[in-house]
């Protein structure tokens, strides 16, 4: 008996999936010998997004400023708000969050900082020190467990002494759900 002997109402392998599975597509698995179905959404690493600062953003001296990552490269489920610069995944799970800020030239020994915030509180941060008059680019990663109503944001700060710009396209913020943990 071959797959062509069955119509599409029987699981036969008769048709091939020509595109990536939809989040509601189902797979069959064996759970200790019991056949069960599982939605692709449980297996995928979504929701996920990546957004960049679309044009230079002014950062005041020594002030935590939300990173204005307003230009989405992708947003798998529409969970990133590119006007409030906030990711609210609405799917509980563990997530990798990351951010980078490229701050224009400062003076030696000045600091630049990038932070990930969860629900308004700092979760993780990275600091980089200016070596001279060039740009500095700290980046941060955080693994965080989020409930369906939690949100994450990225904030930048520097202490150069005057306002400096977070440079467009080389400053960004993103996150994705970790599968299988």
PDB file of C-alpha atoms in Angstrom:
ATOM      1  CA  UNK A   1       0.000   0.000   0.000  1.00  0.00           C
ATOM      2  CA  UNK A   2       1.391   3.408  -0.957  1.00  0.00           C
ATOM      3  CA  UNK A   3       0.402   6.979  -0.053  1.00  0.00           C
ATOM      4  CA  UNK A   4      -1.347   7.390  -3.406  1.00  0.00           C
ATOM      5  CA  UNK A   5      -3.803   4.633  -2.386  1.00  0.00           C
ATOM      6  CA  UNK A   6      -5.419   6.977   0.156  1.00  0.00           C
ATOM      7  CA  UNK A   7      -7.324  10.244  -0.217  1.00  0.00           C
ATOM      8  CA  UNK A   8      -6.464  13.352   1.838  1.00  0.00           C
ATOM      9  CA  UNK A   9      -8.865  12.449   4.669  1.00  0.00           C
ATOM     10  CA  UNK A  10      -6.376   9.799   5.828  1.00  0.00           C
ATOM     11  CA  UNK A  11      -2.945  10.641   7.209  1.00  0.00           C
ATOM     12  CA  UNK A  12      -0.902   9.310   4.361  1.00  0.00           C
ATOM     13  CA  UNK A  13       1.880  11.667   3.395  1.00  0.00           C
ATOM     14  CA  UNK A  14       0.025  12.103   0.101  1.00  0.00           C
ATOM     15  CA  UNK A  15       0.479  15.887   0.120  1.00  0.00           C
ATOM     16  CA  UNK A  16       3.517  17.902   1.075  1.00  0.00           C
ATOM     17  CA  UNK A  17       3.517  21.125   3.049  1.00  0.00           C
ATOM     18  CA  UNK A  18       4.791  23.746   0.595  1.00  0.00           C
ATOM     19  CA  UNK A  19       5.296  26.561   3.135  1.00  0.00           C
ATOM     20  CA  UNK A  20       6.282  26.948   6.775  1.00  0.00           C
ATOM     21  CA  UNK A  21       3.663  25.530   9.147  1.00  0.00           C
ATOM     22  CA  UNK A  22       1.022  27.900  10.496  1.00  0.00           C
ATOM     23  CA  UNK A  23       0.911  28.236  14.287  1.00  0.00           C
ATOM     24  CA  UNK A  24      -2.341  26.228  14.322  1.00  0.00           C
ATOM     25  CA  UNK A  25      -0.981  23.370  12.179  1.00  0.00           C
ATOM     26  CA  UNK A  26      -0.742  20.127  14.121  1.00  0.00           C
ATOM     27  CA  UNK A  27       1.795  17.322  14.299  1.00  0.00           C
ATOM     28  CA  UNK A  28       1.364  13.806  15.620  1.00  0.00           C
ATOM     29  CA  UNK A  29       3.779  12.559  18.261  1.00  0.00           C
ATOM     30  CA  UNK A  30       4.089   9.455  20.330  1.00  0.00           C
ATOM     31  CA  UNK A  31       3.977  10.193  24.046  1.00  0.00           C
ATOM     32  CA  UNK A  32       5.082   6.933  25.654  1.00  0.00           C
ATOM     33  CA  UNK A  33       3.260   4.953  22.968  1.00  0.00           C
ATOM     34  CA  UNK A  34       0.115   7.107  22.993  1.00  0.00           C
ATOM     35  CA  UNK A  35      -0.412   9.089  19.796  1.00  0.00           C
ATOM     36  CA  UNK A  36      -1.126  12.773  20.540  1.00  0.00           C
ATOM     37  CA  UNK A  37      -1.342  15.907  18.444  1.00  0.00           C
ATOM     38  CA  UNK A  38       0.545  19.130  19.172  1.00  0.00           C
ATOM     39  CA  UNK A  39       0.215  22.603  17.633  1.00  0.00           C
ATOM     40  CA  UNK A  40       3.218  23.996  15.808  1.00  0.00           C
ATOM     41  CA  UNK A  41       2.979  27.095  18.037  1.00  0.00           C
ATOM     42  CA  UNK A  42       4.215  24.964  20.952  1.00  0.00           C
ATOM     43  CA  UNK A  43       7.282  23.913  18.942  1.00  0.00           C
ATOM     44  CA  UNK A  44       8.203  27.236  17.340  1.00  0.00           C
ATOM     45  CA  UNK A  45      10.348  29.995  18.820  1.00  0.00           C
ATOM     46  CA  UNK A  46       7.649  32.600  18.474  1.00  0.00           C
ATOM     47  CA  UNK A  47       6.570  35.162  19.300  1.00  0.00           C
ATOM     48  CA  UNK A  48       9.749  36.866  18.203  1.00  0.00           C
ATOM     49  CA  UNK A  49      10.751  40.316  16.967  1.00  0.00           C
ATOM     50  CA  UNK A  50      13.721  42.469  16.031  1.00  0.00           C
ATOM     51  CA  UNK A  51      13.526  46.257  15.696  1.00  0.00           C
ATOM     52  CA  UNK A  52      16.132  48.928  15.017  1.00  0.00           C
ATOM     53  CA  UNK A  53      16.318  52.619  15.845  1.00  0.00           C
ATOM     54  CA  UNK A  54      15.177  54.079  12.517  1.00  0.00           C
ATOM     55  CA  UNK A  55      16.802  57.508  12.857  1.00  0.00           C
ATOM     56  CA  UNK A  56      19.327  58.906  15.326  1.00  0.00           C
ATOM     57  CA  UNK A  57      17.838  59.197  18.820  1.00  0.00           C
ATOM     58  CA  UNK A  58      19.053  61.918  21.182  1.00  0.00           C
ATOM     59  CA  UNK A  59      20.061  60.627  24.629  1.00  0.00           C
ATOM     60  CA  UNK A  60      20.380  63.167  27.457  1.00  0.00           C
ATOM     61  CA  UNK A  61      23.422  62.928  29.694  1.00  0.00           C
ATOM     62  CA  UNK A  62      23.164  60.491  32.637  1.00  0.00           C
ATOM     63  CA  UNK A  63      19.482  59.668  31.992  1.00  0.00           C
ATOM     64  CA  UNK A  64      17.941  56.232  31.440  1.00  0.00           C
ATOM     65  CA  UNK A  65      16.157  56.642  28.099  1.00  0.00           C
ATOM     66  CA  UNK A  66      13.951  54.043  26.468  1.00  0.00           C
ATOM     67  CA  UNK A  67      15.564  52.881  23.232  1.00  0.00           C
ATOM     68  CA  UNK A  68      13.306  54.061  20.392  1.00  0.00           C
ATOM     69  CA  UNK A  69      13.557  50.901  18.277  1.00  0.00           C
ATOM     70  CA  UNK A  70      10.708  51.917  15.977  1.00  0.00           C
ATOM     71  CA  UNK A  71      11.602  50.157  12.729  1.00  0.00           C
ATOM     72  CA  UNK A  72      10.685  46.468  12.833  1.00  0.00           C
ATOM     73  CA  UNK A  73      12.853  44.058  10.876  1.00  0.00           C
ATOM     74  CA  UNK A  74      10.328  41.353  11.762  1.00  0.00           C
ATOM     75  CA  UNK A  75       7.543  40.774  14.281  1.00  0.00           C
ATOM     76  CA  UNK A  76       6.248  37.216  13.987  1.00  0.00           C
ATOM     77  CA  UNK A  77       2.979  37.723  15.869  1.00  0.00           C
ATOM     78  CA  UNK A  78       2.547  41.493  16.068  1.00  0.00           C
ATOM     79  CA  UNK A  79       3.519  41.539  19.761  1.00  0.00           C
ATOM     80  CA  UNK A  80       6.057  44.394  19.574  1.00  0.00           C
ATOM     81  CA  UNK A  81       4.655  47.902  19.945  1.00  0.00           C
ATOM     82  CA  UNK A  82       6.932  50.065  17.796  1.00  0.00           C
ATOM     83  CA  UNK A  83       5.483  53.310  19.156  1.00  0.00           C
ATOM     84  CA  UNK A  84       5.807  52.419  22.875  1.00  0.00           C
ATOM     85  CA  UNK A  85       8.995  50.360  22.162  1.00  0.00           C
ATOM     86  CA  UNK A  86       7.675  47.467  24.246  1.00  0.00           C
ATOM     87  CA  UNK A  87       7.416  43.700  23.681  1.00  0.00           C
ATOM     88  CA  UNK A  88       4.435  41.991  25.338  1.00  0.00           C
ATOM     89  CA  UNK A  89       4.524  38.421  24.000  1.00  0.00           C
ATOM     90  CA  UNK A  90       1.153  37.284  25.517  1.00  0.00           C
ATOM     91  CA  UNK A  91       2.585  33.746  25.466  1.00  0.00           C
ATOM     92  CA  UNK A  92       4.121  32.596  28.734  1.00  0.00           C
ATOM     93  CA  UNK A  93       7.565  31.056  28.509  1.00  0.00           C
ATOM     94  CA  UNK A  94      11.286  31.649  28.673  1.00  0.00           C
ATOM     95  CA  UNK A  95      12.694  34.251  26.296  1.00  0.00           C
ATOM     96  CA  UNK A  96      16.065  35.465  25.095  1.00  0.00           C
ATOM     97  CA  UNK A  97      16.026  39.262  25.011  1.00  0.00           C
ATOM     98  CA  UNK A  98      18.839  41.307  23.515  1.00  0.00           C
ATOM     99  CA  UNK A  99      19.648  44.950  22.859  1.00  0.00           C
ATOM    100  CA  UNK A 100      22.497  47.042  21.522  1.00  0.00           C
ATOM    101  CA  UNK A 101      23.081  50.779  21.480  1.00  0.00           C
ATOM    102  CA  UNK A 102      25.729  52.499  19.388  1.00  0.00           C
ATOM    103  CA  UNK A 103      26.324  55.902  21.002  1.00  0.00           C
ATOM    104  CA  UNK A 104      28.269  58.500  19.061  1.00  0.00           C
ATOM    105  CA  UNK A 105      31.674  59.727  20.193  1.00  0.00           C
ATOM    106  CA  UNK A 106      32.405  60.569  23.777  1.00  0.00           C
ATOM    107  CA  UNK A 107      35.477  61.243  25.868  1.00  0.00           C
ATOM    108  CA  UNK A 108      37.889  58.782  27.434  1.00  0.00           C
ATOM    109  CA  UNK A 109      36.554  56.982  30.503  1.00  0.00           C
ATOM    110  CA  UNK A 110      32.949  58.012  29.893  1.00  0.00           C
ATOM    111  CA  UNK A 111      30.460  55.159  30.135  1.00  0.00           C
ATOM    112  CA  UNK A 112      27.647  53.902  27.921  1.00  0.00           C
ATOM    113  CA  UNK A 113      25.046  51.460  29.218  1.00  0.00           C
ATOM    114  CA  UNK A 114      22.278  49.331  27.688  1.00  0.00           C
ATOM    115  CA  UNK A 115      19.678  47.593  29.870  1.00  0.00           C
ATOM    116  CA  UNK A 116      16.787  45.161  29.547  1.00  0.00           C
ATOM    117  CA  UNK A 117      13.808  45.987  31.760  1.00  0.00           C
ATOM    118  CA  UNK A 118      10.973  43.632  32.729  1.00  0.00           C
ATOM    119  CA  UNK A 119       7.707  45.256  33.827  1.00  0.00           C
ATOM    120  CA  UNK A 120       9.501  48.553  34.505  1.00  0.00           C
ATOM    121  CA  UNK A 121      12.384  47.128  36.559  1.00  0.00           C
ATOM    122  CA  UNK A 122      15.948  46.666  35.390  1.00  0.00           C
ATOM    123  CA  UNK A 123      16.688  43.010  34.743  1.00  0.00           C
ATOM    124  CA  UNK A 124      20.136  42.992  33.144  1.00  0.00           C
ATOM    125  CA  UNK A 125      22.619  45.553  31.848  1.00  0.00           C
ATOM    126  CA  UNK A 126      25.942  45.952  30.102  1.00  0.00           C
ATOM    127  CA  UNK A 127      28.383  48.847  30.363  1.00  0.00           C
ATOM    128  CA  UNK A 128      31.104  49.815  27.939  1.00  0.00           C
ATOM    129  CA  UNK A 129      33.754  52.486  28.475  1.00  0.00           C
ATOM    130  CA  UNK A 130      34.803  54.945  25.790  1.00  0.00           C
ATOM    131  CA  UNK A 131      38.450  54.392  24.909  1.00  0.00           C
ATOM    132  CA  UNK A 132      38.788  57.792  23.243  1.00  0.00           C
ATOM    133  CA  UNK A 133      36.698  60.023  21.049  1.00  0.00           C
ATOM    134  CA  UNK A 134      35.089  57.209  19.009  1.00  0.00           C
ATOM    135  CA  UNK A 135      31.682  55.580  19.254  1.00  0.00           C
ATOM    136  CA  UNK A 136      30.912  52.924  21.859  1.00  0.00           C
ATOM    137  CA  UNK A 137      28.561  49.960  21.412  1.00  0.00           C
ATOM    138  CA  UNK A 138      27.511  48.004  24.509  1.00  0.00           C
ATOM    139  CA  UNK A 139      25.146  45.063  24.024  1.00  0.00           C
ATOM    140  CA  UNK A 140      23.194  42.980  26.515  1.00  0.00           C
ATOM    141  CA  UNK A 141      21.453  39.605  26.564  1.00  0.00           C
ATOM    142  CA  UNK A 142      19.017  38.302  29.163  1.00  0.00           C
ATOM    143  CA  UNK A 143      17.150  35.051  29.619  1.00  0.00           C
ATOM    144  CA  UNK A 144      13.840  35.860  31.259  1.00  0.00           C
ATOM    145  CA  UNK A 145      10.671  34.013  32.155  1.00  0.00           C
ATOM    146  CA  UNK A 146       7.613  35.950  31.071  1.00  0.00           C
ATOM    147  CA  UNK A 147       3.957  35.440  31.942  1.00  0.00           C
ATOM    148  CA  UNK A 148       1.350  36.289  29.330  1.00  0.00           C
ATOM    149  CA  UNK A 149       0.961  39.881  30.590  1.00  0.00           C
ATOM    150  CA  UNK A 150       4.663  40.686  31.234  1.00  0.00           C
ATOM    151  CA  UNK A 151       6.568  43.079  28.999  1.00  0.00           C
ATOM    152  CA  UNK A 152      10.198  43.939  28.260  1.00  0.00           C
ATOM    153  CA  UNK A 153      11.881  47.157  27.132  1.00  0.00           C
ATOM    154  CA  UNK A 154      15.417  48.378  26.424  1.00  0.00           C
ATOM    155  CA  UNK A 155      16.960  51.504  27.972  1.00  0.00           C
ATOM    156  CA  UNK A 156      20.211  53.323  27.196  1.00  0.00           C
ATOM    157  CA  UNK A 157      22.298  55.737  29.270  1.00  0.00           C
ATOM    158  CA  UNK A 158      25.648  57.519  28.987  1.00  0.00           C
ATOM    159  CA  UNK A 159      27.651  59.995  31.073  1.00  0.00           C
ATOM    160  CA  UNK A 160      29.556  61.889  28.398  1.00  0.00           C
ATOM    161  CA  UNK A 161      28.393  65.291  29.736  1.00  0.00           C
ATOM    162  CA  UNK A 162      26.189  66.452  26.855  1.00  0.00           C
ATOM    163  CA  UNK A 163      23.445  64.864  24.801  1.00  0.00           C
ATOM    164  CA  UNK A 164      24.639  62.183  22.392  1.00  0.00           C
ATOM    165  CA  UNK A 165      22.871  60.176  19.708  1.00  0.00           C
ATOM    166  CA  UNK A 166      22.001  56.514  19.667  1.00  0.00           C
ATOM    167  CA  UNK A 167      22.939  55.887  16.054  1.00  0.00           C
ATOM    168  CA  UNK A 168      20.300  54.643  13.638  1.00  0.00           C
ATOM    169  CA  UNK A 169      20.366  51.063  12.311  1.00  0.00           C
ATOM    170  CA  UNK A 170      23.233  50.019  14.629  1.00  0.00           C
ATOM    171  CA  UNK A 171      21.075  50.314  17.765  1.00  0.00           C
ATOM    172  CA  UNK A 172      18.435  47.605  18.216  1.00  0.00           C
ATOM    173  CA  UNK A 173      16.192  45.526  20.468  1.00  0.00           C
ATOM    174  CA  UNK A 174      14.785  42.006  20.013  1.00  0.00           C
ATOM    175  CA  UNK A 175      13.498  38.851  21.685  1.00  0.00           C
ATOM    176  CA  UNK A 176      12.406  35.299  20.930  1.00  0.00           C
ATOM    177  CA  UNK A 177      10.850  32.436  22.879  1.00  0.00           C
ATOM    178  CA  UNK A 178      13.109  29.524  23.799  1.00  0.00           C
ATOM    179  CA  UNK A 179      11.676  26.173  22.762  1.00  0.00           C
ATOM    180  CA  UNK A 180      11.903  23.065  24.924  1.00  0.00           C
ATOM    181  CA  UNK A 181      12.707  24.587  28.313  1.00  0.00           C
TER     182      UNK A 181
END
